[in-house]
Coordinates of C-alpha atoms and ligand atoms in Angstrom, one line a residue:
X1 CA -116.6 -100.7 73.6
X2 CA -116.3 -97.1 72.5
X3 CA -119.7 -95.4 72.4
X4 CA -121.1 -95.1 68.9
X5 CA -121.5 -91.3 69.0
X6 CA -117.9 -90.8 70.1
X7 CA -116.7 -93.2 67.4
X8 CA -118.5 -91.4 64.5
X9 CA -117.6 -88.0 65.9
X10 CA -113.9 -89.0 66.0
X11 CA -114.1 -90.3 62.5
X12 CA -115.7 -87.2 61.2
X13 CA -113.9 -84.4 63.0
X14 CA -110.3 -85.2 62.6
X15 CA -107.7 -87.6 63.7
X16 CA -106.0 -85.1 66.1
X17 CA -109.2 -84.6 68.0
X18 CA -109.8 -88.3 68.0
X19 CA -106.5 -88.8 69.7
X20 CA -107.2 -86.2 72.3
X21 CA -110.6 -87.8 72.9
X22 CA -108.9 -91.2 73.3
X23 CA -106.5 -89.8 75.9
X24 CA -109.4 -88.2 77.7
X25 CA -111.3 -91.4 77.9
X26 CA -108.2 -93.3 79.1
X27 CA -107.9 -90.7 81.8
X28 CA -111.4 -91.2 82.9
X29 CA -110.9 -95.0 82.7
X30 CA -114.6 -95.4 81.9
X31 CA -114.3 -96.9 78.4
X32 CA -112.3 -99.5 76.7
X33 CA -111.4 -99.0 73.1
X34 CA -112.2 -101.7 70.6
X35 CA -109.6 -103.2 68.3
X36 CA -111.0 -102.0 65.1
X37 CA -111.3 -98.4 66.2
X38 CA -107.6 -98.2 67.2
X39 CA -106.6 -99.6 63.8
X40 CA -108.8 -97.2 62.0
X41 CA -107.2 -94.4 63.9
X42 CA -103.7 -95.6 63.2
X43 CA -104.5 -96.0 59.5
X44 CA -105.8 -92.5 59.5
X45 CA -102.6 -91.3 61.0
X46 CA -100.5 -93.1 58.4
X47 CA -102.5 -91.4 55.6
X48 CA -102.5 -87.9 57.1
X49 CA -100.7 -85.0 55.5
X50 CA -97.2 -84.5 56.9
X51 CA -98.0 -81.1 58.3
X52 CA -100.8 -82.5 60.5
X53 CA -98.6 -85.3 61.7
X54 CA -96.2 -82.9 63.4
X55 CA -98.8 -81.8 65.8
X56 CA -100.2 -85.2 66.4
X57 CA -99.6 -86.9 69.7
X58 CA -98.5 -90.5 69.4
X59 CA -101.3 -93.0 69.8
X60 CA -100.2 -95.3 72.5
X61 CA -101.8 -98.1 74.5
X62 CA -100.8 -98.9 78.0
X63 CA -100.9 -102.4 79.5
X64 CA -99.6 -104.1 82.6
X65 CA -97.5 -107.2 83.1
X66 CA -99.3 -109.8 85.1
X67 CA -97.0 -112.9 84.6
X68 CA -93.4 -113.7 83.6
X69 CA -92.3 -117.2 82.7
X70 CA -88.9 -117.3 81.2
X71 CA -89.0 -115.2 78.1
X72 CA -92.8 -115.4 78.0
X73 CA -94.7 -112.3 79.3
X74 CA -98.4 -112.1 79.9
X75 CA -100.0 -108.7 80.0
X76 CA -103.5 -107.2 80.3
X77 CA -104.9 -104.2 78.6
X78 CA -103.9 -103.2 75.1
X79 CA -106.9 -104.5 73.1
X80 CA -105.6 -102.9 69.9
X81 CA -102.3 -104.9 69.6
X82 CA -101.5 -107.1 66.6
X83 CA -99.3 -110.1 66.0
X84 CA -95.6 -109.1 65.8
X85 CA -96.1 -105.7 67.5
X86 CA -93.3 -104.3 69.6
X87 CA -94.0 -103.4 73.3
X88 CA -91.8 -101.3 75.5
X89 CA -91.6 -102.1 79.2
X90 CA -90.7 -99.7 82.0
X91 CA -87.5 -101.6 82.7
X92 CA -86.3 -100.6 79.2
X93 CA -86.7 -104.1 77.7
X94 CA -88.9 -104.8 74.7
X95 CA -91.3 -107.5 73.8
X96 CA -92.9 -108.8 70.7
X97 CA -96.6 -109.9 70.7
X98 CA -97.1 -113.5 69.7
X99 CA -100.6 -114.2 71.0
X100 CA -103.6 -112.3 72.3
X101 CA -107.2 -112.7 73.1
X102 CA -109.8 -110.4 74.5
X103 CA -108.5 -110.6 78.1
X104 CA -104.7 -110.9 77.7
X105 CA -101.7 -110.4 75.5
X106 CA -98.7 -112.7 75.4
X107 CA -95.3 -111.3 74.3
X108 CA -91.8 -112.7 74.0
X109 CA -89.1 -110.8 75.8
X110 CA -86.4 -109.1 73.8
X111 CA -83.4 -108.2 75.9
X112 CA -81.9 -109.7 79.0
X113 CA -84.9 -108.9 81.2
X114 CA -82.9 -108.7 84.4
X115 CA -85.0 -105.8 85.8
X116 CA -88.4 -106.7 84.5
X117 CA -91.1 -107.2 87.1
X118 CA -94.8 -108.0 87.2
X119 CA -97.0 -105.0 87.7
X120 CA -94.8 -103.0 85.4
X121 CA -96.3 -100.9 82.6
X122 CA -96.0 -101.7 78.9
X123 CA -96.5 -99.3 76.1
X124 CA -97.4 -100.1 72.6
X125 CA -97.1 -97.6 69.8
X126 CA -98.5 -99.8 67.0
X127 CA -95.1 -100.6 65.5
X128 CA -94.3 -104.1 64.3
X129 CA -90.9 -105.7 64.7
X130 CA -88.5 -104.2 62.2
X131 CA -84.8 -104.6 61.6
X132 CA -82.3 -102.2 60.1
X133 CA -81.0 -103.3 56.7
X134 CA -78.3 -101.9 54.5
X135 CA -75.7 -103.0 52.0
X136 CA -73.1 -102.6 54.8
X137 CA -74.5 -105.8 56.4
X138 CA -72.3 -107.8 54.0
X139 CA -69.4 -109.3 55.9
X140 CA -71.0 -108.7 59.3
X141 CA -72.2 -110.9 62.1
X142 CA -75.6 -110.0 63.6
X143 CA -77.7 -111.6 66.3
X144 CA -81.2 -113.1 65.9
X145 CA -82.7 -109.6 65.9
X146 CA -80.2 -108.2 63.4
X147 CA -78.2 -106.3 66.1
X148 CA -74.5 -106.2 65.1
X149 CA -72.5 -108.4 67.4
X150 CA -69.0 -108.2 65.9
X151 CA -66.6 -105.5 67.0
X152 CA -66.6 -103.5 63.8
X153 CA -68.9 -100.7 64.9
X154 CA -72.3 -99.6 63.8
X155 CA -73.7 -99.4 60.3
X156 CA -75.9 -96.7 58.7
X157 CA -79.3 -98.3 58.2
X158 CA -80.6 -97.7 54.7
X159 CA -84.1 -98.7 55.6
X160 CA -86.1 -100.6 58.2
X161 CA -87.8 -103.8 57.2
X162 CA -90.6 -105.8 58.9
X163 CA -89.5 -109.2 60.1
X164 CA -92.8 -111.0 59.8
X165 CA -93.9 -110.5 56.2
X166 CA -96.1 -112.3 53.8
X167 CA -94.5 -114.2 51.0
X168 CA -94.3 -112.4 47.6
X169 CA -97.5 -112.9 45.6
X170 CA -97.6 -115.3 42.6
X171 CA -97.9 -112.4 40.1
X172 CA -94.5 -111.1 41.2
X173 CA -92.8 -114.4 40.6
X174 CA -91.4 -116.1 37.5
X175 CA -90.4 -119.8 36.9
X176 CA -87.0 -120.9 38.1
X177 CA -84.7 -120.9 35.1
X178 CA -81.1 -120.6 36.4
X179 CA -79.0 -123.1 38.3
X180 CA -77.4 -122.3 41.6
X181 CA -74.1 -124.1 41.5
X182 CA -72.9 -125.7 44.7
X183 CA -69.5 -126.8 43.5
X184 CA -70.3 -130.2 44.9
X185 CA -70.1 -132.8 42.1
X186 CA -72.9 -135.0 43.3
X187 CA -75.3 -132.2 43.9
X188 CA -74.6 -130.2 40.7
X189 CA -74.7 -133.3 38.4
X190 CA -77.4 -135.4 40.0
X191 CA -79.5 -133.2 42.4
X192 CA -79.1 -129.7 40.8
X193 CA -80.5 -126.7 42.6
X194 CA -82.1 -123.7 40.9
X195 CA -82.0 -120.1 41.9
X196 CA -85.1 -119.5 44.0
X197 CA -85.6 -123.2 44.9
X198 CA -85.9 -124.5 48.5
X199 CA -83.8 -127.7 48.9
X200 CA -83.9 -129.4 52.3
X201 CA -80.7 -130.9 53.6
X202 CA -81.7 -133.8 55.9
X203 CA -79.6 -136.3 57.7
X204 CA -78.3 -137.7 61.0
X205 CA -75.9 -135.8 63.2
X206 CA -72.3 -135.5 62.0
X207 CA -72.9 -136.5 58.4
X208 CA -71.6 -133.4 56.7
X209 CA -74.7 -131.3 56.4
X210 CA -73.1 -128.1 57.5
X211 CA -70.1 -128.8 55.2
X212 CA -72.4 -129.0 52.2
X213 CA -73.9 -125.6 52.8
X214 CA -70.5 -124.0 53.7
X215 CA -69.0 -125.4 50.4
X216 CA -72.0 -124.0 48.6
X217 CA -71.3 -120.5 50.0
X218 CA -67.6 -120.8 49.1
X219 CA -68.6 -121.6 45.6
X220 CA -70.5 -118.4 45.2
X221 CA -67.3 -116.4 45.2
X222 CA -67.3 -113.9 42.3
X223 CA -70.7 -115.1 41.2
X224 CA -72.7 -112.1 42.4
X225 CA -74.7 -114.1 44.9
X226 CA -75.3 -112.7 48.4
X227 CA -75.4 -115.4 51.1
X228 CA -77.1 -115.3 54.5
X229 CA -76.1 -117.9 57.0
X230 CA -78.6 -118.3 59.8
X231 CA -77.2 -120.3 62.7
X232 CA -80.0 -121.3 65.0
X233 CA -79.8 -123.4 68.2
X234 CA -76.5 -125.0 67.6
X235 CA -73.4 -124.8 69.8
X236 CA -71.4 -121.6 70.0
X237 CA -68.1 -123.4 69.3
X238 CA -69.4 -125.0 66.0
X239 CA -70.8 -121.7 65.0
X240 CA -67.4 -120.0 65.5
X241 CA -65.8 -122.8 63.4
X242 CA -68.2 -122.1 60.5
X243 CA -67.8 -118.4 60.7
X244 CA -64.0 -118.7 60.7
X245 CA -64.0 -121.0 57.7
X246 CA -66.1 -118.5 55.8
X247 CA -63.7 -115.7 56.8
X248 CA -60.6 -117.7 56.0
X249 CA -61.8 -118.6 52.6
X250 CA -62.8 -115.0 51.8
X251 CA -66.5 -115.8 51.7
X252 CA -67.5 -113.3 54.4
X253 CA -67.2 -110.5 51.9
X254 CA -70.5 -111.5 50.4
X255 CA -72.1 -113.2 53.4
X256 CA -74.2 -112.0 56.3
X257 CA -74.0 -114.2 59.4
X258 CA -77.1 -114.3 61.6
X259 CA -75.9 -115.9 64.9
X260 CA -78.5 -117.3 67.3
X261 CA -76.7 -120.2 69.0
X262 CA -78.1 -122.3 71.8
X263 CA -76.8 -119.7 74.3
X264 CA -79.0 -116.9 72.8
X265 CA -82.5 -116.2 74.3
X266 CA -85.4 -118.3 73.0
X267 CA -86.9 -115.1 71.4
X268 CA -83.8 -114.6 69.4
X269 CA -83.6 -118.2 68.3
X270 CA -87.3 -118.1 67.3
X271 CA -87.0 -114.9 65.3
X272 CA -83.5 -115.5 63.7
X273 CA -84.7 -117.4 60.6
X274 CA -87.3 -114.6 59.9
X275 CA -84.5 -112.0 60.4
X276 CA -82.3 -114.0 57.9
X277 CA -85.2 -114.1 55.4
X278 CA -85.8 -110.4 55.8
X279 CA -82.1 -109.6 55.2
X280 CA -82.2 -111.8 52.2
X281 CA -85.3 -110.1 50.9
X282 CA -83.6 -106.7 51.2
X283 CA -80.9 -107.9 48.8
X284 CA -83.5 -109.7 46.6
X285 CA -85.4 -106.5 46.2
X286 CA -82.2 -104.9 44.9
X287 CA -82.3 -107.5 42.1
X288 CA -79.6 -109.6 43.6
X289 CA -79.6 -113.4 43.8
X290 CA -79.6 -114.5 47.4
X291 CA -78.8 -117.8 49.1
X292 CA -80.1 -118.3 52.6
X293 CA -79.1 -121.2 54.9
X294 CA -81.0 -122.2 58.0
X295 CA -78.8 -124.4 60.2
X296 CA -80.8 -125.9 61.6
X297 CA -84.6 -126.0 61.7
X298 CA -85.1 -128.9 64.1
X299 CA -83.5 -126.7 66.8
X300 CA -85.8 -123.9 65.7
X301 CA -88.8 -126.2 66.1
X302 CA -87.5 -127.2 69.6
X303 CA -87.4 -123.6 70.7
X304 CA -90.9 -122.9 69.4
X305 CA -92.1 -126.0 71.2
X306 CA -90.5 -124.8 74.4
X307 CA -92.2 -121.4 74.1
X308 CA -95.5 -123.0 73.3
X309 CA -95.3 -125.3 76.3
X310 CA -94.6 -122.3 78.5
X311 CA -97.7 -120.7 77.0
X312 CA -99.8 -123.7 78.1
X313 CA -100.8 -124.4 74.5
X314 CA -102.0 -127.9 74.1
X315 CA -99.2 -130.1 72.8
X316 CA -99.9 -132.1 69.6
X317 CA -97.8 -134.7 67.8
X318 CA -94.3 -135.1 69.4
X319 CA -95.4 -132.3 71.8
X320 CA -95.1 -129.7 69.1
X321 CA -97.9 -127.0 69.0
X322 CA -100.5 -127.2 66.3
X323 CA -99.1 -124.3 64.4
X324 CA -95.6 -125.6 63.9
X325 CA -96.4 -126.3 60.2
X326 CA -97.4 -122.7 59.7
X327 CA -94.3 -121.4 61.5
X328 CA -92.0 -123.2 59.0
X329 CA -94.2 -122.8 55.9
X330 CA -94.6 -119.1 56.2
X331 CA -90.8 -118.9 56.2
X332 CA -90.3 -121.3 53.3
X333 CA -92.8 -119.5 51.1
X334 CA -90.6 -116.4 51.2
X335 CA -88.1 -118.0 48.8
X336 CA -88.6 -117.7 45.1
X337 CA -87.5 -116.1 41.9
X338 CA -89.0 -112.7 41.2
X339 CA -89.9 -111.0 38.0
X340 CA -86.6 -109.4 36.8
X341 CA -88.3 -106.0 36.9
X342 CA -89.1 -106.4 40.6
X343 CA -86.2 -108.3 42.1
X344 CA -83.7 -111.1 42.0
X345 CA -84.1 -114.5 43.6
X346 CA -83.9 -116.1 47.0
X347 CA -82.8 -119.7 47.4
X348 CA -83.3 -121.5 50.7
X349 CA -81.2 -124.4 51.9
X350 CA -82.8 -125.4 55.2
X351 CA -81.0 -128.1 57.3
X352 CA -82.8 -130.5 59.5
X353 CA -81.5 -133.4 61.7
X354 CA -82.9 -136.9 61.7
X355 CA -82.6 -139.5 64.4
X356 CA -81.1 -142.8 63.2
X357 CA -82.0 -142.0 59.6
X358 CA -85.7 -141.7 60.4
X359 CA -87.2 -139.2 57.9
X360 CA -90.7 -139.8 59.1
X361 CA -90.5 -137.4 62.1
X362 CA -93.1 -134.7 62.4
X363 CA -90.9 -131.7 61.6
X364 CA -88.9 -133.6 59.0
X365 CA -92.0 -134.7 57.0
X366 CA -93.4 -131.2 57.3
X367 CA -90.2 -129.7 55.8
X368 CA -90.0 -132.3 53.1
X369 CA -93.5 -131.4 52.0
X370 CA -92.9 -127.7 51.9
X371 CA -89.6 -127.8 50.0
X372 CA -88.8 -128.6 46.4
X373 CA -86.6 -131.6 47.1
X374 CA -84.1 -132.9 49.6
X375 CA -80.5 -133.9 49.9
X376 CA -80.3 -136.9 52.3
X377 CA -77.0 -137.5 54.1
X378 CA -76.4 -140.9 55.6
X379 CA -74.3 -142.2 58.5
X380 CA -73.5 -145.5 56.8
X381 CA -72.2 -143.8 53.7
X382 CA -70.2 -141.4 55.8
X383 CA -68.6 -144.3 57.7
X384 CA -67.8 -146.1 54.4
X385 CA -65.8 -143.0 53.5
X386 CA -68.1 -141.8 50.8
X387 CA -68.0 -138.1 51.5
X388 CA -70.0 -136.0 51.0
X389 CA -72.2 -138.7 52.3
X390 CA -75.2 -138.0 50.0
X391 CA -77.6 -140.9 49.4
X392 CA -78.3 -140.5 45.7
X393 CA -81.2 -142.9 45.8
X394 CA -83.1 -140.9 48.5
X395 CA -82.2 -137.4 47.3
X396 CA -84.2 -135.5 44.8
X397 CA -84.5 -132.1 43.3
X398 CA -87.9 -131.4 41.9
X399 CA -87.0 -128.2 40.0
X400 CA -83.3 -127.8 39.5
X401 CA -82.9 -130.6 37.0
X402 CA -84.9 -128.6 34.5
X403 CA -82.4 -125.7 34.6
X404 CA -79.1 -127.7 34.5
X405 CA -76.8 -126.7 31.7
X406 CA -77.2 -128.8 28.6
X407 CA -73.6 -130.1 28.7
X408 CA -73.7 -131.1 32.3
X409 CA -77.0 -132.8 31.8
X410 CA -75.6 -134.7 28.8
X411 CA -72.6 -136.1 30.7
X412 CA -74.4 -136.9 33.9
X413 CA -77.6 -138.3 32.4
X414 CA -76.7 -142.0 33.0
X415 CA -74.8 -141.6 36.2
X416 CA -77.7 -141.8 38.6
X417 CA -78.9 -145.1 37.1
X418 CA -75.4 -146.5 36.8
X419 CA -74.7 -145.7 40.4
X420 CA -78.0 -147.2 41.6
X421 CA -77.3 -150.4 39.6
X422 CA -73.8 -150.6 41.1
X423 CA -75.2 -150.4 44.7
X424 CA -77.7 -153.1 43.9
X425 CA -75.0 -155.3 42.4
X426 CA -72.7 -154.8 45.3
X427 CA -75.5 -156.0 47.6
X428 CA -76.1 -159.1 45.5
X429 CA -72.4 -159.9 45.2
X430 CA -72.0 -160.1 48.9
X431 CA -74.3 -163.2 48.8
X432 CA -72.7 -164.9 45.7
X433 CA -69.2 -166.2 45.4
X434 CA -68.8 -166.3 41.7
X435 CA -69.7 -163.5 39.3
X436 CA -69.5 -163.2 35.6
X437 CA -67.0 -160.9 33.8
X438 CA -69.7 -158.6 32.8
X439 CA -70.8 -158.1 36.4
X440 CA -67.3 -157.7 37.6
X441 CA -66.7 -155.0 35.0
X442 CA -69.9 -153.2 36.1
X443 CA -68.8 -153.3 39.7
X444 CA -65.3 -152.0 39.0
X445 CA -66.8 -149.2 37.0
X446 CA -69.2 -148.5 39.9
X447 CA -66.3 -148.4 42.3
X448 CA -64.5 -146.0 40.1
X449 CA -67.6 -143.8 39.9
X450 CA -67.8 -143.8 43.7
X451 CA -64.2 -142.7 43.9
X452 CA -65.0 -140.0 41.4
X453 CA -67.9 -138.6 43.4
X454 CA -65.8 -138.3 46.6
X455 CA -64.9 -134.7 47.3
X456 CA -63.0 -133.2 50.2
X457 CA -64.5 -130.2 52.2
X458 CA -63.9 -126.6 51.1
X459 CA -62.8 -127.7 47.6
X460 CA -65.6 -126.7 45.2
X461 CA -65.3 -127.8 41.6
X462 CA -66.3 -125.4 38.8
X463 CA -69.0 -126.3 36.4
X464 CA -66.5 -126.7 33.6
X465 CA -64.4 -128.9 35.8
X466 CA -67.4 -131.1 36.5
X467 CA -68.3 -131.4 32.8
X468 CA -64.8 -132.4 32.0
X469 CA -64.6 -135.1 34.7
X470 CA -67.9 -136.6 33.8
X471 CA -67.2 -136.4 30.1
X472 CA -63.9 -138.2 30.6
X473 CA -65.7 -140.9 32.6
X474 CA -68.4 -141.4 30.0
X475 CA -65.8 -141.8 27.3
X476 CA -63.9 -144.4 29.5
X477 CA -60.7 -142.2 29.4
X478 CA -59.9 -142.3 33.1
X479 CA -61.3 -145.6 34.2
X480 CA -57.9 -147.2 34.3
X481 CA -56.6 -144.8 37.0
X482 CA -56.0 -145.7 40.6
X483 CA -57.5 -143.5 43.3
X484 CA -54.6 -141.1 43.7
X485 CA -54.2 -140.6 40.0
X486 CA -57.9 -139.9 39.7
X487 CA -57.8 -137.2 42.5
X488 CA -54.8 -135.6 40.7
X489 CA -56.7 -135.7 37.4
X490 CA -59.8 -134.1 38.9
X491 CA -57.7 -131.4 40.5
X492 CA -55.5 -130.6 37.5
X493 CA -57.5 -131.3 34.3
X494 CA -59.1 -127.9 33.9
X495 CA -55.7 -126.1 34.2
X496 CA -54.1 -128.7 31.9
X497 CA -56.6 -128.2 29.1
X498 CA -56.4 -124.5 29.4
X499 CA -52.7 -124.7 28.8
X500 CA -52.9 -127.3 26.2
X501 CA -55.5 -125.5 24.0
X502 CA -56.6 -122.1 25.3
X503 CA -58.9 -121.5 22.3
X504 CA -60.8 -124.7 22.8
X505 CA -61.4 -123.9 26.5
X506 CA -62.5 -120.3 25.7
X507 CA -65.2 -121.5 23.2
X508 CA -66.2 -124.2 25.6
X509 CA -66.6 -121.8 28.5
X510 CA -68.5 -119.4 26.4
X511 CA -71.1 -121.8 25.0
X512 CA -71.0 -124.5 27.7
X513 CA -72.1 -126.9 24.9
X514 CA -70.4 -130.1 23.9
X515 CA -70.4 -129.6 20.2
X516 CA -68.7 -132.1 17.9
X517 CA -65.6 -130.0 17.5
X518 CA -65.3 -129.4 21.3
X519 CA -65.7 -133.2 21.9
X520 CA -62.9 -133.9 19.4
X521 CA -60.7 -131.3 21.0
X522 CA -61.3 -132.6 24.5
X523 CA -60.6 -136.2 23.4
X524 CA -57.3 -135.1 22.0
X525 CA -56.5 -133.2 25.2
X526 CA -57.4 -136.2 27.5
X527 CA -55.1 -138.5 25.4
X528 CA -52.3 -135.9 25.8
X529 CA -52.9 -135.8 29.6
X530 CA -52.8 -139.6 29.8
X531 CA -49.7 -139.9 27.7
X532 CA -48.0 -136.9 29.2
Ligands
ATP1 P1 -73.9 -131.7 63.1 O1 -75.1 -132.6 63.1 O2 -73.1 -131.8 64.3 O3 -74.3 -130.3 62.7 P2 -73.1 -132.0 60.4 O4 -74.0 -133.0 59.8 O5 -73.4 -130.6 60.1 O6 -73.0 -132.2 61.9 P3 -70.4 -131.4 59.6 O7 -70.2 -130.7 60.8 O8 -70.6 -130.7 58.3 O9 -71.7 -132.4 59.9 O10 -69.3 -132.5 59.4 C1 -69.0 -133.5 60.3 C2 -67.5 -133.8 60.1 O11 -67.3 -134.5 58.9 C3 -66.6 -132.6 60.1 O12 -65.5 -132.9 60.9 C4 -66.2 -132.5 58.7 O13 -64.9 -132.0 58.5 C5 -66.3 -133.9 58.1 N1 -66.7 -133.9 56.7 C6 -67.8 -133.4 56.2 N2 -67.9 -133.5 54.9 C7 -66.7 -134.1 54.5 C8 -66.1 -134.4 53.3 N3 -66.7 -134.2 52.1 N4 -64.8 -135.0 53.3 C9 -64.2 -135.1 54.5 N5 -64.7 -134.8 55.7 C10 -65.9 -134.3 55.7
MG2 MG1 -74.0 -129.0 61.3

């Protein structure tokens, strides 16, 4: 503990002298500095006039590495460190503080750590982990610590932003009022997502989760939404596939790809989602709408569990550490819609795997409770050929349905119920041989609806297209079609009506309302299509 007299003297005289005094004491090695004093000193330096800062010697703390286990480094010394602070080692590597007590500090290694040794010195300058952000990040691939990894050269950072940040305060936020269109019929019509919402995508392996988020990104083309794709813990080859799809479809122009595949260090994988959120926040602060994808958070939880077990933290449920809820919730809370005077919005689509459809796992239930709804993908639906394999009964959106456009809401209102009834009837019919005409009609309508909801990958449907399709279904225009005719209809109808009656389409696109006149016009156009 620093003697009281020295402490008050340092506070009174001036920061520069205090620094010198500190260095003198360190040289004599006869005192240890307490946490609060070093922070007071650092705060003082931050608030000093520029002219004094020039002559000020940097305040540093020096510690020593006493243990290295994988990416986890234990040090002694440095009583003034804080969570998220950057340390520099003699070997040239860096570390980030993730735990400390009065005797030791634990840091995660940043860098390859080939030359790092115990006994080495570590220096802390009181800086927390920051990444360089700039408009130029659009179209680029960065690693989990926002270092550019594609071969297109460096960018000029506009500013540096802290990776571990608190969520925006309530006063800065406004209610979610705009839809974020995914271009996937089932989602936009039945489980709509709002800008600033957090919607979990949950399902077994290989059920089309990644395809849903990739399609959502493709649908943001020309919509002034910046996308950040955070790939964490997955295989390198699947990551390349996703990145190539985005590039091929022209979606990289407005996307930043944060790549922390399974081959990356555990530090990188642990930090990658926070990096993605920080990049998203940079654009949000510029009043842009941002969409951030986390693919996938179960792998992130695994990495955090691995780090925690190396730290000898006591394992809790499913061997995860006690703070795993906080690790994810502090991330999820960063999404939201800001007051238009302050910023734009940030929508999160985190993905999480389940094992054999079990949504009651620890991480899964945590994430369900901290998001505003979930899209559940099911293996059985996928195997039946119902793709995207979204289970409408188990999926929910707690916010987005309030912001759906009036026309889409009108035409899709009864679909969820109708589909649920159809599934129920289908189950019953398997047990009974004879069914009434009424039931048979309901089943065939249900089968048609199922066919209508099927959508191939990378083929987003515009909102107008969706309204037209569901409107035609509600008016029984298309229910006579066979599967192929229906797919043709869904592909071509928007273009057809545009040609048939440009004026009608223009008014419809402008107001997005199904007025009497528009309905009459559409009815005429549908008849023309069917007869033509
Ligand atoms: P993983 O658990 O391995 O990450 P995933 O749940 O992300 O898998 P995807 O990789 O998106 O699943 O999809 C698995 C396969 O299903 C891919 O080959 C993809 O092309 C196919 N698929 C996904 N959605 C559709 C769809 N709507 N229509 C046709 N095929 C689809
Ligand atoms: Mg996937």
